């Protein structure tokens, strides 16, 4: 199975794509996953860091107003679509999954041009232009917010990392607090404005830090890397722990009883998945989607909502502090937040992608076999090394020699290796190719003008490939090698995903995170 993911620019587009990539690899360790991206997005750092190949294509931002730049969009978009199509051809993609952002529009148009199935996931309540376009090309459309209006949409939730989805805050709470130098017996407020911090949250906290600490509330403050110099001098009371950034947000969530944060789609999805209540402070600019992200959580009793302009030290003292000191109220809000979370969205979306690929294979006739593109014959991760598409038996060649082809007995082509659990076709007919002499025996005919794709050389780390439109590629087939023995006869076409229950109603799992983390028991317990 070969999957291309198109989602870049911001973490809200990239993180769900990477969570899906992890789930696909868990379901099928032999799956080839390639991410489309641009040079200007966070994907240039996040994708290679998670061990996936990144193929770069030109970014085509849409001007916000009518200007001369608008005239350049068609030409630049055509170049980006050609580059994306080149990536799809090189990978020999079975499906494209889009998550929005600059890179998604060229990906959708290229997949439609190549007749490749498309799956769309929209995390925000108000879908962007790219996903509105993608939803017109497919019926496989899923959303992370139940109120998103998009063609063919089905509510699924937002895929999140397994280390957060599987987090049990109560089980690892003491370890998490020790990691940050916090006491196990006092409540903890987590304050975070995202990876870069938030000035308005920081200013309000600095003005209220004395009241919080004197009341016995510990604070774990993610200031942002540029704001470390603003941290106030220490004073007496409960611990205050400022950190520029946190690379283990699972431990930060486990250490906390309550959060003060922005209301991005990923933040809301992660907090509800682990059952951590929060006071949400939506960004004061943009199209208002952060307020829409937090609204269902607040309406369900899992959080508070305060405008950025109203967030002051006095608001923290008069509104938030009494909540933090009310153990029963925090416990009830934790239960409500957990009931709104979807921790299995990554696996549910992975199952859907696998089903789409299987359905396309059943419905499409096997195309004529073509020589395989060049690749690394010694590395299974290189999709070009897998040879021509397995599954076609040439006419007149059956499972054991000349004769009618047997159903369900695919013949592996040179360079192909059986997927885990794929039926092995056996030795098959004995065919000896003519040997013309040293060097390769076949030279690929040069294709006409089209996208030129440069293959990243394998090395110790993940590869980044830049696709550029231009003259057609010159490709030499990889030398053939025998298929590996040992595949299990009669098994499924690929490794089965871990059985998961069907996504049920959003209100579920009462009491899953109901007890506050700190040591004081609830009244009546």
Coordinates of C-alpha atoms in Angstrom, one line a residue:
X1 CA 0.0 0.0 0.0
X2 CA 1.4 3.4 -1.1
X3 CA -0.1 6.5 0.5
X4 CA 0.6 10.2 -0.2
X5 CA -0.4 12.7 2.5
X6 CA -1.1 16.3 1.6
X7 CA -1.2 18.6 4.6
X8 CA 1.2 21.4 5.4
X9 CA 1.9 24.9 6.6
X10 CA 0.7 24.7 10.2
X11 CA 0.8 22.1 12.9
X12 CA -3.0 21.9 12.7
X13 CA -2.6 20.4 9.2
X14 CA 0.6 18.4 9.8
X15 CA 0.0 16.7 13.1
X16 CA -3.2 14.9 12.1
X17 CA -1.4 13.7 8.9
X18 CA 1.5 12.3 10.9
X19 CA -0.9 10.6 13.4
X20 CA -2.5 8.9 10.4
X21 CA 0.9 7.9 9.0
X22 CA 1.7 6.3 12.4
X23 CA -1.6 4.4 12.4
X24 CA -1.1 3.2 8.8
X25 CA 2.4 1.9 9.7
X26 CA 0.9 0.1 12.7
X27 CA -1.7 -1.5 10.6
X28 CA 0.7 -2.4 7.7
X29 CA 4.4 -2.1 8.5
X30 CA 5.2 -2.4 4.8
X31 CA 3.1 0.6 3.9
X32 CA 4.9 3.4 2.0
X33 CA 4.0 6.8 3.3
X34 CA 5.2 10.0 1.6
X35 CA 4.2 13.5 2.7
X36 CA 3.8 16.4 0.3
X37 CA 5.0 19.8 1.6
X38 CA 6.4 23.2 0.7
X39 CA 9.6 24.9 1.8
X40 CA 7.8 27.5 3.8
X41 CA 5.8 25.2 6.2
X42 CA 6.6 23.5 9.5
X43 CA 6.5 20.2 7.7
X44 CA 10.2 20.7 6.7
X45 CA 11.1 20.1 10.4
X46 CA 8.2 18.0 11.7
X47 CA 8.0 15.3 8.9
X48 CA 11.6 14.3 8.8
X49 CA 11.8 14.3 12.6
X50 CA 9.0 11.7 12.7
X51 CA 10.9 9.5 10.1
X52 CA 8.8 10.0 7.0
X53 CA 9.8 11.1 3.5
X54 CA 8.9 14.6 2.5
X55 CA 8.5 15.6 -1.2
X56 CA 8.5 19.4 -1.7
X57 CA 6.4 21.1 -4.3
X58 CA 6.0 24.9 -5.0
X59 CA 3.7 26.8 -2.7
X60 CA 0.8 28.6 -4.3
X61 CA -0.8 31.0 -1.7
X62 CA -4.0 32.6 -2.8
X63 CA -3.8 36.5 -2.6
X64 CA -6.2 37.9 -0.1
X65 CA -7.3 40.7 -2.4
X66 CA -7.6 41.5 -6.1
X67 CA -4.0 42.5 -7.1
X68 CA -1.6 41.8 -10.0
X69 CA -0.4 38.8 -8.0
X70 CA -3.7 37.1 -8.8
X71 CA -2.7 36.9 -12.4
X72 CA 0.2 34.7 -11.6
X73 CA -1.8 32.1 -9.7
X74 CA -2.9 29.9 -12.7
X75 CA 0.6 29.5 -14.0
X76 CA 2.1 28.8 -10.6
X77 CA -0.7 26.4 -9.7
X78 CA -0.2 24.5 -13.0
X79 CA 3.5 24.0 -12.1
X80 CA 2.6 22.8 -8.6
X81 CA 0.0 20.4 -9.9
X82 CA 2.6 18.9 -12.3
X83 CA 5.1 18.6 -9.5
X84 CA 2.5 16.8 -7.3
X85 CA 1.6 14.5 -10.2
X86 CA 5.2 13.6 -10.5
X87 CA 5.4 12.6 -6.9
X88 CA 2.2 10.5 -7.3
X89 CA 3.8 8.8 -10.3
X90 CA 7.1 8.1 -8.6
X91 CA 5.5 6.7 -5.5
X92 CA 2.8 4.9 -7.6
X93 CA 0.3 6.0 -5.1
X94 CA -2.8 4.0 -4.2
X95 CA -4.5 6.9 -2.5
X96 CA -4.1 10.6 -1.6
X97 CA -5.2 11.8 1.8
X98 CA -5.5 15.6 2.1
X99 CA -5.6 17.7 5.3
X100 CA -5.7 21.2 3.9
X101 CA -3.1 23.9 3.5
X102 CA -1.2 25.3 0.5
X103 CA -0.1 21.8 -0.5
X104 CA -3.5 20.2 -0.6
X105 CA -5.0 21.9 -3.6
X106 CA -2.2 20.8 -6.0
X107 CA -2.4 17.3 -4.5
X108 CA -6.2 17.1 -5.0
X109 CA -5.9 18.3 -8.7
X110 CA -3.0 15.9 -9.4
X111 CA -4.8 12.9 -7.9
X112 CA -7.9 13.7 -9.9
X113 CA -5.8 13.9 -13.1
X114 CA -4.3 10.5 -12.3
X115 CA -7.6 8.9 -11.3
X116 CA -6.2 8.2 -7.8
X117 CA -8.7 7.8 -4.9
X118 CA -9.0 10.9 -2.6
X119 CA -9.7 11.0 1.1
X120 CA -10.3 14.4 2.8
X121 CA -10.0 15.3 6.5
X122 CA -11.0 18.8 7.7
X123 CA -10.0 19.6 11.3
X124 CA -11.6 23.0 11.6
X125 CA -15.2 24.1 12.0
X126 CA -14.9 26.3 9.0
X127 CA -13.3 24.4 6.1
X128 CA -10.6 26.0 4.0
X129 CA -10.7 26.5 0.2
X130 CA -8.5 23.5 -0.5
X131 CA -10.7 21.0 1.4
X132 CA -13.9 22.5 -0.1
X133 CA -12.3 21.7 -3.5
X134 CA -11.2 18.2 -2.5
X135 CA -14.7 17.4 -1.1
X136 CA -16.1 17.9 -4.6
X137 CA -13.8 15.1 -5.9
X138 CA -14.7 12.3 -3.4
X139 CA -17.3 11.0 -1.1
X140 CA -14.7 10.1 1.5
X141 CA -14.8 13.3 3.6
X142 CA -14.3 13.4 7.4
X143 CA -14.3 16.2 9.9
X144 CA -12.8 16.9 13.3
X145 CA -15.7 19.1 14.5
X146 CA -19.4 17.8 14.5
X147 CA -20.6 21.2 13.2
X148 CA -18.4 21.5 10.1
X149 CA -20.4 22.1 7.0
X150 CA -18.7 20.2 4.1
X151 CA -20.0 18.1 1.2
X152 CA -20.2 14.4 2.0
X153 CA -18.8 15.0 5.5
X154 CA -18.9 12.5 8.3
X155 CA -17.8 13.4 11.8
X156 CA -14.8 11.4 12.9
X157 CA -12.6 13.5 15.3
X158 CA -9.0 14.6 14.9
X159 CA -6.2 12.1 14.7
X160 CA -3.7 12.7 17.5
X161 CA -0.5 11.0 18.6
X162 CA -0.7 7.7 20.3
X163 CA 1.3 8.8 23.3
X164 CA -1.4 11.3 24.1
X165 CA -4.4 9.2 23.0
X166 CA -3.3 6.3 25.2
X167 CA -2.4 8.6 28.2
X168 CA -3.7 7.6 31.6
X169 CA -3.2 10.8 33.6
X170 CA -3.9 9.2 37.0
X171 CA -1.4 6.3 36.4
X172 CA 1.6 8.5 35.4
X173 CA 0.7 11.7 37.3
X174 CA 3.3 11.3 40.1
X175 CA 6.1 10.5 37.6
X176 CA 5.1 13.5 35.5
X177 CA 5.1 15.9 38.4
X178 CA 8.5 14.7 39.5
X179 CA 9.7 15.2 36.0
X180 CA 8.8 18.9 36.2
X181 CA 9.8 19.4 39.8
X182 CA 6.2 19.8 41.1
X183 CA 4.7 18.5 44.4
X184 CA 2.3 15.6 44.2
X185 CA -0.2 16.9 46.8
X186 CA -1.2 20.3 45.4
X187 CA -3.3 21.3 42.3
X188 CA -1.4 22.2 39.1
X189 CA -2.4 24.8 36.5
X190 CA -0.8 24.3 33.1
X191 CA -0.5 27.6 31.1
X192 CA 0.5 27.3 27.4
X193 CA 0.0 29.5 24.4
X194 CA 1.3 26.9 21.9
X195 CA 4.8 26.2 20.6
X196 CA 5.6 30.0 20.4
X197 CA 3.8 31.1 23.6
X198 CA 1.1 33.8 23.9
X199 CA 1.9 37.3 25.1
X200 CA -1.6 38.0 26.5
X201 CA -1.6 34.7 28.5
X202 CA 1.8 35.4 29.9
X203 CA 1.0 38.9 31.0
X204 CA -2.2 37.9 32.7
X205 CA -0.4 35.0 34.5
X206 CA 2.5 37.2 35.7
X207 CA 0.0 39.6 37.3
X208 CA -1.8 36.8 39.1
X209 CA 1.1 34.5 40.0
X210 CA 1.3 35.8 43.5
X211 CA -2.4 35.0 44.3
X212 CA -2.1 31.5 42.7
X213 CA 1.0 30.5 44.7
X214 CA -0.2 31.9 48.0
X215 CA -3.5 29.9 47.6
X216 CA -1.5 26.6 47.1
X217 CA -1.9 26.3 43.3
X218 CA 1.2 25.2 41.4
X219 CA 1.9 26.5 37.9
X220 CA 3.6 24.8 35.0
X221 CA 4.1 27.6 32.5
X222 CA 5.2 27.0 28.9
X223 CA 6.4 30.6 28.1
X224 CA 7.5 30.1 24.5
X225 CA 11.2 30.2 23.5
X226 CA 11.2 34.0 22.8
X227 CA 9.6 34.9 26.2
X228 CA 11.9 33.3 28.7
X229 CA 13.5 36.6 29.7
X230 CA 10.1 37.9 30.9
X231 CA 9.7 35.4 33.7
X232 CA 9.2 37.3 37.0
X233 CA 11.5 36.8 40.0
X234 CA 10.6 34.0 42.4
X235 CA 8.6 34.5 45.5
X236 CA 7.1 32.3 48.3
X237 CA 4.3 29.9 48.0
X238 CA 3.5 26.9 45.8
X239 CA 6.0 26.0 43.1
X240 CA 6.1 28.0 39.8
X241 CA 7.9 26.2 37.0
X242 CA 8.5 28.2 33.8
X243 CA 9.9 26.3 30.7
X244 CA 10.5 27.7 27.2
X245 CA 8.9 24.7 25.5
X246 CA 7.8 21.2 26.2
X247 CA 8.6 18.3 23.9
X248 CA 6.7 15.8 26.1
X249 CA 3.2 17.3 26.2
X250 CA 1.8 13.9 27.4
X251 CA 3.7 14.5 30.7
X252 CA 2.6 18.1 30.9
X253 CA -1.1 16.9 30.6
X254 CA -0.5 14.2 33.1
X255 CA 0.9 16.6 35.7
X256 CA -1.9 19.1 35.4
X257 CA -5.4 19.4 36.9
X258 CA -6.5 22.3 34.7
X259 CA -5.2 24.3 31.7
X260 CA -5.2 27.9 30.6
X261 CA -4.6 27.9 26.8
X262 CA -5.6 28.9 23.3
X263 CA -8.3 26.9 21.5
X264 CA -6.7 25.5 18.4
X265 CA -8.2 22.4 16.9
X266 CA -5.4 20.1 18.0
X267 CA -5.3 21.6 21.5
X268 CA -9.0 21.0 22.0
X269 CA -8.7 17.4 20.6
X270 CA -5.8 16.5 22.8
X271 CA -7.3 18.0 26.0
X272 CA -10.6 16.2 25.6
X273 CA -8.9 12.9 24.7
X274 CA -7.1 12.9 28.0
X275 CA -9.9 14.5 30.0
X276 CA -8.2 17.7 31.0
X277 CA -10.5 20.7 31.6
X278 CA -9.4 24.1 30.5
X279 CA -10.1 27.8 30.4
X280 CA -9.9 28.6 26.6
X281 CA -8.7 31.9 25.3
X282 CA -9.4 32.1 21.6
X283 CA -7.2 34.1 19.3
X284 CA -8.6 37.6 18.9
X285 CA -8.0 37.7 15.1
X286 CA -8.7 35.3 12.2
X287 CA -12.1 34.0 11.2
X288 CA -13.2 33.1 14.8
X289 CA -12.7 29.4 14.3
X290 CA -10.9 29.0 17.7
X291 CA -14.0 30.1 19.5
X292 CA -16.0 27.5 17.5
X293 CA -13.4 24.8 18.4
X294 CA -14.0 25.5 22.2
X295 CA -17.7 26.1 22.1
X296 CA -18.8 22.4 22.2
X297 CA -16.4 21.7 25.1
X298 CA -17.7 24.6 27.1
X299 CA -21.3 23.8 26.3
X300 CA -20.7 20.2 27.5
X301 CA -19.3 21.4 30.8
X302 CA -15.6 20.6 30.1
X303 CA -14.2 24.1 30.1
X304 CA -14.5 27.8 30.5
X305 CA -14.3 30.5 27.8
X306 CA -12.8 34.0 28.1
X307 CA -12.1 36.6 25.4
X308 CA -8.5 37.6 25.0
X309 CA -9.4 41.2 25.9
X310 CA -11.1 40.0 29.1
X311 CA -8.2 37.9 30.3
X312 CA -6.6 39.9 33.1
X313 CA -4.9 39.0 36.4
X314 CA -8.2 39.9 38.2
X315 CA -10.1 37.4 36.0
X316 CA -7.7 34.7 37.0
X317 CA -8.1 35.7 40.7
X318 CA -11.8 36.1 40.7
X319 CA -13.0 33.4 38.2
X320 CA -10.3 30.8 37.6
X321 CA -8.8 30.5 41.1
X322 CA -12.1 29.5 42.8
X323 CA -12.6 26.8 40.2
X324 CA -9.0 25.4 40.8
X325 CA -9.7 25.2 44.6
X326 CA -13.0 23.4 44.1
X327 CA -12.0 19.7 43.8
X328 CA -15.5 18.4 43.0
X329 CA -16.0 20.9 40.2
X330 CA -12.7 20.1 38.7
X331 CA -13.5 16.4 38.8
X332 CA -16.9 16.9 37.1
X333 CA -15.4 19.1 34.4
X334 CA -12.7 16.4 33.8
X335 CA -15.4 13.8 33.3
X336 CA -17.3 16.1 30.9
X337 CA -14.2 16.8 28.9
X338 CA -13.3 13.1 28.6
X339 CA -16.9 12.3 27.4
X340 CA -16.3 14.7 24.5
X341 CA -13.0 13.3 23.4
X342 CA -12.2 11.0 20.5
X343 CA -9.0 9.1 21.1
X344 CA -9.4 6.6 18.2
X345 CA -9.7 9.0 15.3
X346 CA -6.3 8.0 13.9
X347 CA -7.1 4.3 13.7
X348 CA -10.6 4.9 12.4
X349 CA -9.3 7.1 9.6
X350 CA -6.5 4.5 8.8
X351 CA -9.2 1.8 8.5
X352 CA -11.1 3.9 6.1
X353 CA -8.0 4.6 4.0
X354 CA -7.2 0.9 3.8
X355 CA -10.8 0.1 2.8
X356 CA -10.7 2.8 0.0
X357 CA -7.5 1.2 -1.4
X358 CA -9.0 -2.3 -1.2
X359 CA -12.2 -1.2 -3.0
X360 CA -10.2 0.5 -5.7
X361 CA -8.2 -2.6 -6.3
X362 CA -11.4 -4.7 -6.6
X363 CA -13.1 -2.3 -9.0
X364 CA -10.2 -1.4 -11.3
X365 CA -8.9 -3.9 -13.9
X366 CA -5.2 -4.7 -13.6
X367 CA -3.4 -2.4 -16.1
X368 CA -0.7 -3.7 -18.5
X369 CA 2.6 -4.2 -16.7
X370 CA 5.3 -1.6 -17.4
X371 CA 9.0 -1.6 -16.5
X372 CA 9.6 -0.6 -13.0
X373 CA 11.2 2.8 -12.2
X374 CA 14.7 2.8 -10.9
X375 CA 15.2 2.6 -7.2
X376 CA 17.2 1.1 -4.4
X377 CA 16.9 -2.6 -4.8
X378 CA 18.2 -3.3 -1.3
X379 CA 15.8 -1.1 0.6
X380 CA 12.2 -2.1 0.9
X381 CA 11.1 1.4 1.9
X382 CA 12.0 2.7 -1.5
X383 CA 8.7 2.4 -3.5
X384 CA 10.6 2.4 -6.8
X385 CA 12.4 -0.9 -5.8
X386 CA 9.2 -2.9 -5.5
X387 CA 9.1 -3.5 -9.3
X388 CA 6.0 -3.6 -11.4
X389 CA 2.7 -3.9 -9.7
X390 CA 2.2 -7.4 -8.4
X391 CA -1.1 -9.2 -9.0
X392 CA -1.2 -9.7 -12.8
X393 CA -0.5 -13.1 -14.3
X394 CA 0.4 -12.9 -18.0
X395 CA -2.1 -14.6 -20.3
X396 CA -1.3 -18.3 -20.9
X397 CA 0.8 -18.6 -17.7
X398 CA -0.9 -20.4 -14.8
X399 CA 0.3 -21.1 -11.3
X400 CA 2.6 -24.0 -12.4
X401 CA 3.4 -23.3 -16.0
X402 CA 1.6 -22.7 -19.3
X403 CA -2.1 -22.8 -19.2
X404 CA -5.0 -20.7 -17.8
X405 CA -4.1 -18.4 -15.0
X406 CA -5.4 -19.5 -11.6
X407 CA -7.6 -17.1 -9.6
X408 CA -6.0 -15.7 -6.5
X409 CA -2.5 -16.7 -7.6
X410 CA -0.7 -13.4 -8.4
X411 CA 2.7 -13.5 -9.9
X412 CA 5.4 -11.4 -8.3
X413 CA 7.3 -9.2 -10.7
X414 CA 11.1 -8.6 -10.6
X415 CA 12.0 -6.4 -7.7
X416 CA 8.8 -7.1 -5.8
X417 CA 8.7 -8.5 -2.3
X418 CA 5.6 -10.1 -0.8
X419 CA 3.7 -8.0 1.8
X420 CA 3.3 -9.5 5.3
X421 CA 0.5 -12.1 5.1
X422 CA 0.3 -11.9 1.3
X423 CA -0.1 -15.4 -0.4
X424 CA 3.1 -16.4 -2.0
X425 CA 2.6 -17.4 -5.6
X426 CA 5.1 -20.3 -5.6
X427 CA 7.9 -20.8 -8.1
X428 CA 5.6 -20.2 -11.1
X429 CA 6.8 -20.8 -14.7
X430 CA 10.4 -21.1 -15.6
X431 CA 11.3 -18.2 -17.8
X432 CA 14.9 -17.3 -18.6
X433 CA 15.4 -13.8 -20.0
X434 CA 17.8 -13.3 -22.9
X435 CA 21.2 -12.0 -21.7
X436 CA 22.6 -9.5 -24.3
X437 CA 25.8 -8.9 -22.4
X438 CA 27.1 -6.8 -19.6
X439 CA 24.9 -4.0 -18.2
X440 CA 21.2 -3.6 -18.3
X441 CA 19.3 -5.4 -21.0
X442 CA 16.5 -2.9 -21.4
X443 CA 16.7 0.8 -21.8
X444 CA 13.5 2.7 -21.0
X445 CA 12.2 4.9 -23.8
X446 CA 12.3 8.5 -23.0
X447 CA 8.9 10.0 -22.1
X448 CA 7.7 13.3 -23.5
X449 CA 7.6 16.5 -21.6
X450 CA 6.3 16.2 -18.1
X451 CA 7.3 16.7 -14.5
X452 CA 10.8 15.9 -13.6
X453 CA 11.2 14.2 -10.2
X454 CA 14.6 13.8 -8.5
X455 CA 14.8 10.8 -6.3
X456 CA 16.4 11.4 -2.8
X457 CA 19.3 9.0 -2.2
X458 CA 18.8 6.7 0.8
X459 CA 20.9 7.5 3.9
X460 CA 20.9 7.3 7.6
X461 CA 18.0 9.7 8.1
X462 CA 14.7 10.5 6.4
X463 CA 14.8 11.9 2.9
X464 CA 13.5 15.1 1.5
X465 CA 12.7 15.2 -2.2
X466 CA 12.1 18.3 -4.2
X467 CA 9.8 17.9 -7.2
X468 CA 10.3 20.4 -9.9
X469 CA 8.3 20.7 -13.2
X470 CA 10.4 20.3 -16.3
X471 CA 11.4 17.9 -19.0
X472 CA 10.6 14.2 -18.5
X473 CA 12.7 11.9 -16.3
X474 CA 15.3 9.5 -17.5
X475 CA 14.9 6.3 -15.7
X476 CA 16.8 3.0 -15.7
X477 CA 15.1 -0.1 -14.3
X478 CA 16.5 -1.6 -11.1
X479 CA 18.2 -5.0 -11.5
X480 CA 15.8 -7.9 -10.8
X481 CA 16.1 -10.0 -7.7
X482 CA 14.2 -13.0 -6.4
X483 CA 11.2 -12.5 -4.1
X484 CA 11.8 -13.3 -0.4
X485 CA 10.3 -16.6 0.8
X486 CA 8.3 -17.0 3.9
X487 CA 5.1 -15.3 3.3
X488 CA 2.1 -17.0 4.9
X489 CA -0.1 -18.7 2.4
X490 CA -3.8 -17.8 2.6
X491 CA -3.3 -14.7 4.8
X492 CA -4.9 -11.3 4.3
X493 CA -3.5 -8.9 1.7
X494 CA -1.8 -7.0 4.5
X495 CA -1.4 -7.0 8.2
X496 CA -4.7 -6.6 10.0
X497 CA -5.2 -3.4 12.0
X498 CA -5.8 -3.8 15.7
X499 CA -9.6 -4.4 16.1
X500 CA -11.2 -1.2 17.2
X501 CA -14.8 -0.5 18.2
X502 CA -16.8 1.6 15.8
X503 CA -16.8 5.2 16.7
X504 CA -19.8 5.7 18.9
X505 CA -21.6 8.8 20.2
X506 CA -19.4 11.6 21.3
X507 CA -20.7 11.5 24.9
X508 CA -19.1 8.4 26.4
X509 CA -16.7 7.0 29.0
X510 CA -18.2 8.7 32.0
X511 CA -15.8 8.8 34.9
X512 CA -12.7 7.9 32.8
X513 CA -10.7 10.9 34.1
X514 CA -13.0 11.9 36.9
X515 CA -10.6 12.1 40.0
X516 CA -8.4 15.2 40.3
X517 CA -4.7 14.4 40.1
X518 CA -3.6 15.9 43.4
X519 CA -3.8 14.2 46.7
X520 CA -7.0 15.6 48.3
X521 CA -10.0 13.2 48.0
X522 CA -13.4 14.2 46.6
X523 CA -16.1 14.9 49.1
X524 CA -18.4 11.9 49.6
X525 CA -15.8 9.4 48.4

